[in-house]
PDB file of C-alpha atoms in Angstrom:
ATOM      1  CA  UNK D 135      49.838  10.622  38.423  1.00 48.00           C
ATOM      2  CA  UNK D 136      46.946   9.494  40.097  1.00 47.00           C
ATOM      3  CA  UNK D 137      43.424   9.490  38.572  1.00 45.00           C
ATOM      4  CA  UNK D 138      42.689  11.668  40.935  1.00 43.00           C
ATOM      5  CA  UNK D 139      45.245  14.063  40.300  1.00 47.00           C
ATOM      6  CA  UNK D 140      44.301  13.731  36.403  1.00 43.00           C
ATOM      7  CA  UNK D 141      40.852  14.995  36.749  1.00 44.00           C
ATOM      8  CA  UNK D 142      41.289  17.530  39.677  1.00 46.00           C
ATOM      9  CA  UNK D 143      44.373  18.508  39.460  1.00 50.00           C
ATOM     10  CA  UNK D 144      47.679  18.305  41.603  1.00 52.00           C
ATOM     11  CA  UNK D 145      47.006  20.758  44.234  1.00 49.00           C
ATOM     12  CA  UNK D 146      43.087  19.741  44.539  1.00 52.00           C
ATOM     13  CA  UNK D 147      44.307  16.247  46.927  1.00 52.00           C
ATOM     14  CA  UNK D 148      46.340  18.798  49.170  1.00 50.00           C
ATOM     15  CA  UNK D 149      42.746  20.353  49.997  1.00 56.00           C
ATOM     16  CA  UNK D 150      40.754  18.199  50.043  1.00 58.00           C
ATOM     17  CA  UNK D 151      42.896  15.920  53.071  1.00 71.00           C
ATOM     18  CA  UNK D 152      44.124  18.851  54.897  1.00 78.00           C
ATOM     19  CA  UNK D 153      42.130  22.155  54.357  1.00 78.00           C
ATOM     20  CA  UNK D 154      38.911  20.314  54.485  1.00 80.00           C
ATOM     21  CA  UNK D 155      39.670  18.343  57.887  1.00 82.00           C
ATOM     22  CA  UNK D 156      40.743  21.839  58.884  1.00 84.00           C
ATOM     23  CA  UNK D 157      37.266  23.325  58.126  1.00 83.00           C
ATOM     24  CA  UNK D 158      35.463  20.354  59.354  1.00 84.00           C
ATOM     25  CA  UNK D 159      37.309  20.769  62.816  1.00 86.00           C
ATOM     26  CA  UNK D 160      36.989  24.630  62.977  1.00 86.00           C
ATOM     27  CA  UNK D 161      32.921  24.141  63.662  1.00 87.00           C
ATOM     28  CA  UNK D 162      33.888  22.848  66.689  1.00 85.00           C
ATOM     29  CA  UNK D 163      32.762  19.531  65.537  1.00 82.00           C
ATOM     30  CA  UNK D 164      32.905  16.290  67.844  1.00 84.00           C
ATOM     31  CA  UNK D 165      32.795  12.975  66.674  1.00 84.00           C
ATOM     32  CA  UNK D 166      30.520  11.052  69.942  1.00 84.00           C
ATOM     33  CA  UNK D 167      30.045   8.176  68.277  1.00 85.00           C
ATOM     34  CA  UNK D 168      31.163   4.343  68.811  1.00 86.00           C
ATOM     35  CA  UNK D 169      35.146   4.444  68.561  1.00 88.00           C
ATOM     36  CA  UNK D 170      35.490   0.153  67.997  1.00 91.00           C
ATOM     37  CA  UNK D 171      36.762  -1.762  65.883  1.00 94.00           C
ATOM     38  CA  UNK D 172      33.867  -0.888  63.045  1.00 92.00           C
ATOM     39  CA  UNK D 173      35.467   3.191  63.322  1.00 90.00           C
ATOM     40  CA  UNK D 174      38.984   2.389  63.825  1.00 89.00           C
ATOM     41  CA  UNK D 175      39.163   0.136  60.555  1.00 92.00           C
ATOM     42  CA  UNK D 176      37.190   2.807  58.759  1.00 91.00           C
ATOM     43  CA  UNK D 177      40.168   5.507  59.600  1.00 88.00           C
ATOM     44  CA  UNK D 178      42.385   2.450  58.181  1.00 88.00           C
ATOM     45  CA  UNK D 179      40.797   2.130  55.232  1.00 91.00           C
ATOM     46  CA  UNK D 180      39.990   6.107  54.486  1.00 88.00           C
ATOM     47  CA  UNK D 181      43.748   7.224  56.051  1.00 86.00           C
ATOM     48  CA  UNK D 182      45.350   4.165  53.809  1.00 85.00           C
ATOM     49  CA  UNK D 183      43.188   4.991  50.428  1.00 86.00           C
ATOM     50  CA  UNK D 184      43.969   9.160  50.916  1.00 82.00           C
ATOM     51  CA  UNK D 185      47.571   8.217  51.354  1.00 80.00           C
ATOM     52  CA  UNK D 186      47.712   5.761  48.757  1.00 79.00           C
ATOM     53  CA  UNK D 187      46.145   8.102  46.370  1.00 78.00           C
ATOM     54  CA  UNK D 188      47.247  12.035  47.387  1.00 74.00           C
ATOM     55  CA  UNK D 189      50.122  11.731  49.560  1.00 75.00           C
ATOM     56  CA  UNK D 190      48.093  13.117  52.089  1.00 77.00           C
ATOM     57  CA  UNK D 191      46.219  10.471  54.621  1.00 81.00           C
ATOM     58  CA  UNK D 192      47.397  12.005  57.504  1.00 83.00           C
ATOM     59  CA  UNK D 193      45.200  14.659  58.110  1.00 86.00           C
ATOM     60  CA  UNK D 194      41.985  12.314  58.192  1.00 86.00           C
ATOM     61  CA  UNK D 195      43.559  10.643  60.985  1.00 88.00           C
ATOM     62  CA  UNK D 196      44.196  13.861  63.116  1.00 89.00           C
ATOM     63  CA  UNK D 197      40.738  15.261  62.094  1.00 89.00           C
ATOM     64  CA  UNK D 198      39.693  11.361  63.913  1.00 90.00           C
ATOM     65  CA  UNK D 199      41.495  12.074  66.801  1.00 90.00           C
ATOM     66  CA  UNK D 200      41.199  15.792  67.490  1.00 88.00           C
ATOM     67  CA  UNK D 201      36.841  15.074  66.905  1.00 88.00           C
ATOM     68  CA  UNK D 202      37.652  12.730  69.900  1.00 88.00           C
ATOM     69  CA  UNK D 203      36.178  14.108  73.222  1.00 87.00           C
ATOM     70  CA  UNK D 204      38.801  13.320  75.161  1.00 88.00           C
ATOM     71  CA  UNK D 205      41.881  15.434  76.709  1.00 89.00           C
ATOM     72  CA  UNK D 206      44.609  17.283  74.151  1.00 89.00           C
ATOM     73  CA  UNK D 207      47.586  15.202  75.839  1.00 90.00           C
ATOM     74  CA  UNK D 208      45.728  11.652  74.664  1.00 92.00           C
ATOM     75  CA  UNK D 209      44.715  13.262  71.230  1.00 91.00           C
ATOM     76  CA  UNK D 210      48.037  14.285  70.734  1.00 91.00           C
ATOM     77  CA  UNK D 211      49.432  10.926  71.410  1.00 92.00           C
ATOM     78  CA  UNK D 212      47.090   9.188  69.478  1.00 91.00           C
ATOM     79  CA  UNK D 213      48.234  11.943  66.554  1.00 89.00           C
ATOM     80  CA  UNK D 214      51.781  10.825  67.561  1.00 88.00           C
ATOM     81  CA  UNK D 215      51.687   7.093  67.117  1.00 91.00           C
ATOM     82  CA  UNK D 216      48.979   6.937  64.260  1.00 88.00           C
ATOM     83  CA  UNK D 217      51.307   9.355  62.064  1.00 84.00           C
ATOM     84  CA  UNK D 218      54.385   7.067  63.260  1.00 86.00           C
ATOM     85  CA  UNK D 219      52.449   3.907  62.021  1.00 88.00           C
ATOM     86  CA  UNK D 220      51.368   5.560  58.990  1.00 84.00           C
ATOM     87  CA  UNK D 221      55.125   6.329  57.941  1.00 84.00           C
ATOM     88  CA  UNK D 222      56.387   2.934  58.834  1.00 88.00           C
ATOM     89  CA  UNK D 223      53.653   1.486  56.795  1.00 86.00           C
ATOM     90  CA  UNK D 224      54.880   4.015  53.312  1.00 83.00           C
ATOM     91  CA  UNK D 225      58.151   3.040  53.946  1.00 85.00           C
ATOM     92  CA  UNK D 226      57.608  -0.476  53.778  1.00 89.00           C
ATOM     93  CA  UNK D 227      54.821  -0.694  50.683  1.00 87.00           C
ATOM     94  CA  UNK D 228      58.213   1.089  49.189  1.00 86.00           C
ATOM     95  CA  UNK D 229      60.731  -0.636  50.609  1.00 88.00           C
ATOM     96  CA  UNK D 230      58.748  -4.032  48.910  1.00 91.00           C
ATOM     97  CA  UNK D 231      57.914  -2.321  45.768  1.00 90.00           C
ATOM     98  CA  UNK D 232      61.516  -1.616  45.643  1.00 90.00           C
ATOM     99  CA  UNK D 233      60.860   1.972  45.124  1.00 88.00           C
ATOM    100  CA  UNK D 234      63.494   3.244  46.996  1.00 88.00           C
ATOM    101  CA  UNK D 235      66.793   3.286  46.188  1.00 89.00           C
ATOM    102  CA  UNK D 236      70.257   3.484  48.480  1.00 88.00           C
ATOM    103  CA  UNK D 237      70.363   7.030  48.018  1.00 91.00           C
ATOM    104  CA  UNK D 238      66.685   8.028  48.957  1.00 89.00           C
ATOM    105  CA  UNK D 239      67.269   5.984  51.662  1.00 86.00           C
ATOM    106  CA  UNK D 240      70.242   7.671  52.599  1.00 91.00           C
ATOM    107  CA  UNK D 241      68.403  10.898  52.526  1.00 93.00           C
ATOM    108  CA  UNK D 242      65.422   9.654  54.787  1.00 88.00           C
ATOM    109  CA  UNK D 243      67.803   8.885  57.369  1.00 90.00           C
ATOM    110  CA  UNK D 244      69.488  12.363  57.370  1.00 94.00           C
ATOM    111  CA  UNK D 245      66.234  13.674  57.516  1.00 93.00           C
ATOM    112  CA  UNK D 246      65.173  11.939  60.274  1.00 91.00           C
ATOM    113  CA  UNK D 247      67.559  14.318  62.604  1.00 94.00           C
ATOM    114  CA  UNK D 248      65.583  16.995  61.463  1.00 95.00           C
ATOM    115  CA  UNK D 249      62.454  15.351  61.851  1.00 89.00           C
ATOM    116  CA  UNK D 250      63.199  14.148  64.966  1.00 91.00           C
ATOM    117  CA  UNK D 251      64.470  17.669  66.266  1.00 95.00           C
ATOM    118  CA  UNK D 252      61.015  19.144  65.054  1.00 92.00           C
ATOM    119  CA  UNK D 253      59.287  15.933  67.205  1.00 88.00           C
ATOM    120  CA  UNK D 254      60.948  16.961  70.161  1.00 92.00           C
ATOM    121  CA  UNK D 255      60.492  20.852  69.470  1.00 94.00           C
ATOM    122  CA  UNK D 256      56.342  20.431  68.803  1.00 90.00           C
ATOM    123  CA  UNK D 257      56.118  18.622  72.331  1.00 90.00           C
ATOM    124  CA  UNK D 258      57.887  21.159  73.907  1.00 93.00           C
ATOM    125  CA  UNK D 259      55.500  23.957  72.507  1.00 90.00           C
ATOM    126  CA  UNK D 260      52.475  21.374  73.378  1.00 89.00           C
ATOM    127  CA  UNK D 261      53.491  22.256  76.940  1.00 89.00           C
ATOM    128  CA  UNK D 262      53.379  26.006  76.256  1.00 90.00           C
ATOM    129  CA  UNK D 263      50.089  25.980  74.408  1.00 86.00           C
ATOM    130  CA  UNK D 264      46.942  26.503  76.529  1.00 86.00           C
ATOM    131  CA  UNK D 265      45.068  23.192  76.795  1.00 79.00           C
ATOM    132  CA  UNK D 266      41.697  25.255  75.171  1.00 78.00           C
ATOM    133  CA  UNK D 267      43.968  26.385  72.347  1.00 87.00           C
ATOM    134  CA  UNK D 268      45.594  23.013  71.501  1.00 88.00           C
ATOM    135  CA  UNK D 269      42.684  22.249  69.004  1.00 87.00           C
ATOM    136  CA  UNK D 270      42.803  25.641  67.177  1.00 88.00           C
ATOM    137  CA  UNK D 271      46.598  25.289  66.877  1.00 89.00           C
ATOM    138  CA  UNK D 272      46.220  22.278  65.531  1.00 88.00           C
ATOM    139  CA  UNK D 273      43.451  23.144  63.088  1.00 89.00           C
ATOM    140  CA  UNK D 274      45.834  26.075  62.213  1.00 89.00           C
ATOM    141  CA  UNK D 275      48.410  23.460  61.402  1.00 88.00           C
ATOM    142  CA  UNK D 276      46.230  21.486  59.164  1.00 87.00           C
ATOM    143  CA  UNK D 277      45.008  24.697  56.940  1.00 86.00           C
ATOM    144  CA  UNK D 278      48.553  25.805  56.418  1.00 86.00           C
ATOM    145  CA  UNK D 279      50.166  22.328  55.674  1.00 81.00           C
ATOM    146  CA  UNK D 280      47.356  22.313  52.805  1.00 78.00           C
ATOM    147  CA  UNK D 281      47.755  26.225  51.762  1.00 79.00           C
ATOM    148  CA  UNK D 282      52.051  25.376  52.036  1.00 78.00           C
ATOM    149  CA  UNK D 283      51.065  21.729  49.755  1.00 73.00           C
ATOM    150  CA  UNK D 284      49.068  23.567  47.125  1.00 71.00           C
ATOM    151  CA  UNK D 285      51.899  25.774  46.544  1.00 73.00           C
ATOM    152  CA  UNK D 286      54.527  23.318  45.950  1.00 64.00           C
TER     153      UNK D 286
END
């Protein structure tokens, strides 16, 4: 366990990435500021150390982009390829800490179908979903992948 998880608990990380970006983002909130290199390494750093220590740096980096005012189809791919990187980057810290074995490796790549299927089934309802609702959907998202992580 983390030290985290020691003195708040298990489900307390779960919240605090993805039920608190949701909250943040349901105020309508939009980030205007400078998006350089100064930003973009703090989302490193903050998306790396959540991960790192919860499990849960993904939601940071989609609370980033979705404050972004810009248009849902370039938030979503910056969503896309930052939670891509992100997974890459897990995979190898374990793949060097040799925390994975053949069989957990095995099961990632079954997995991946499914993952992939779900990829391809999300962009399809991203062409459904009214451009003015993409960011409640999303925020919707973000406070049940928190309520469904507490729970586990």
């Amino acid at each position: 366990k983390t030290a985290y998880e020691i003195t708040y608990g298990d489900w307390s990380s779960d919240v605090c990435s993805s039920d608190l970006m949701a909250l943040l983002l349901s105020t309508g909130w939009v980030y205007r500021g400078s998006r350089g290199f100064g930003a973009s390494a703090l989302l490193g750093v903050l998306t790396g150390a959540f991960q790192g220590a919860t499990g849960q740096g993904g939601p940071i980096a989609v609370a980033y982009f979705l404050a972004a005012p810009v248009e849902a189809a370039v938030q979503r791919a910056n969503i896309v390829i930052t939670v891509l990187g992100l997974t890459l980057m897990v995979v190898a810290g374990l793949l060097v800490a040799g925390a994975i074995d053949a069989g957990m490796l095995l099961t990632g790549l079954a997995l991946s179908v499914p993952f992939v299927a779900g990829t391809w089934a999300g962009s399809q309802l991203f062409k459904l979903v009214e451009i003015a609702n993409y960011r409640r959907v999303v925020v919707g998202l973000l406070l049940l992948a928190g309520l469904i992580a507490m729970l586990k």
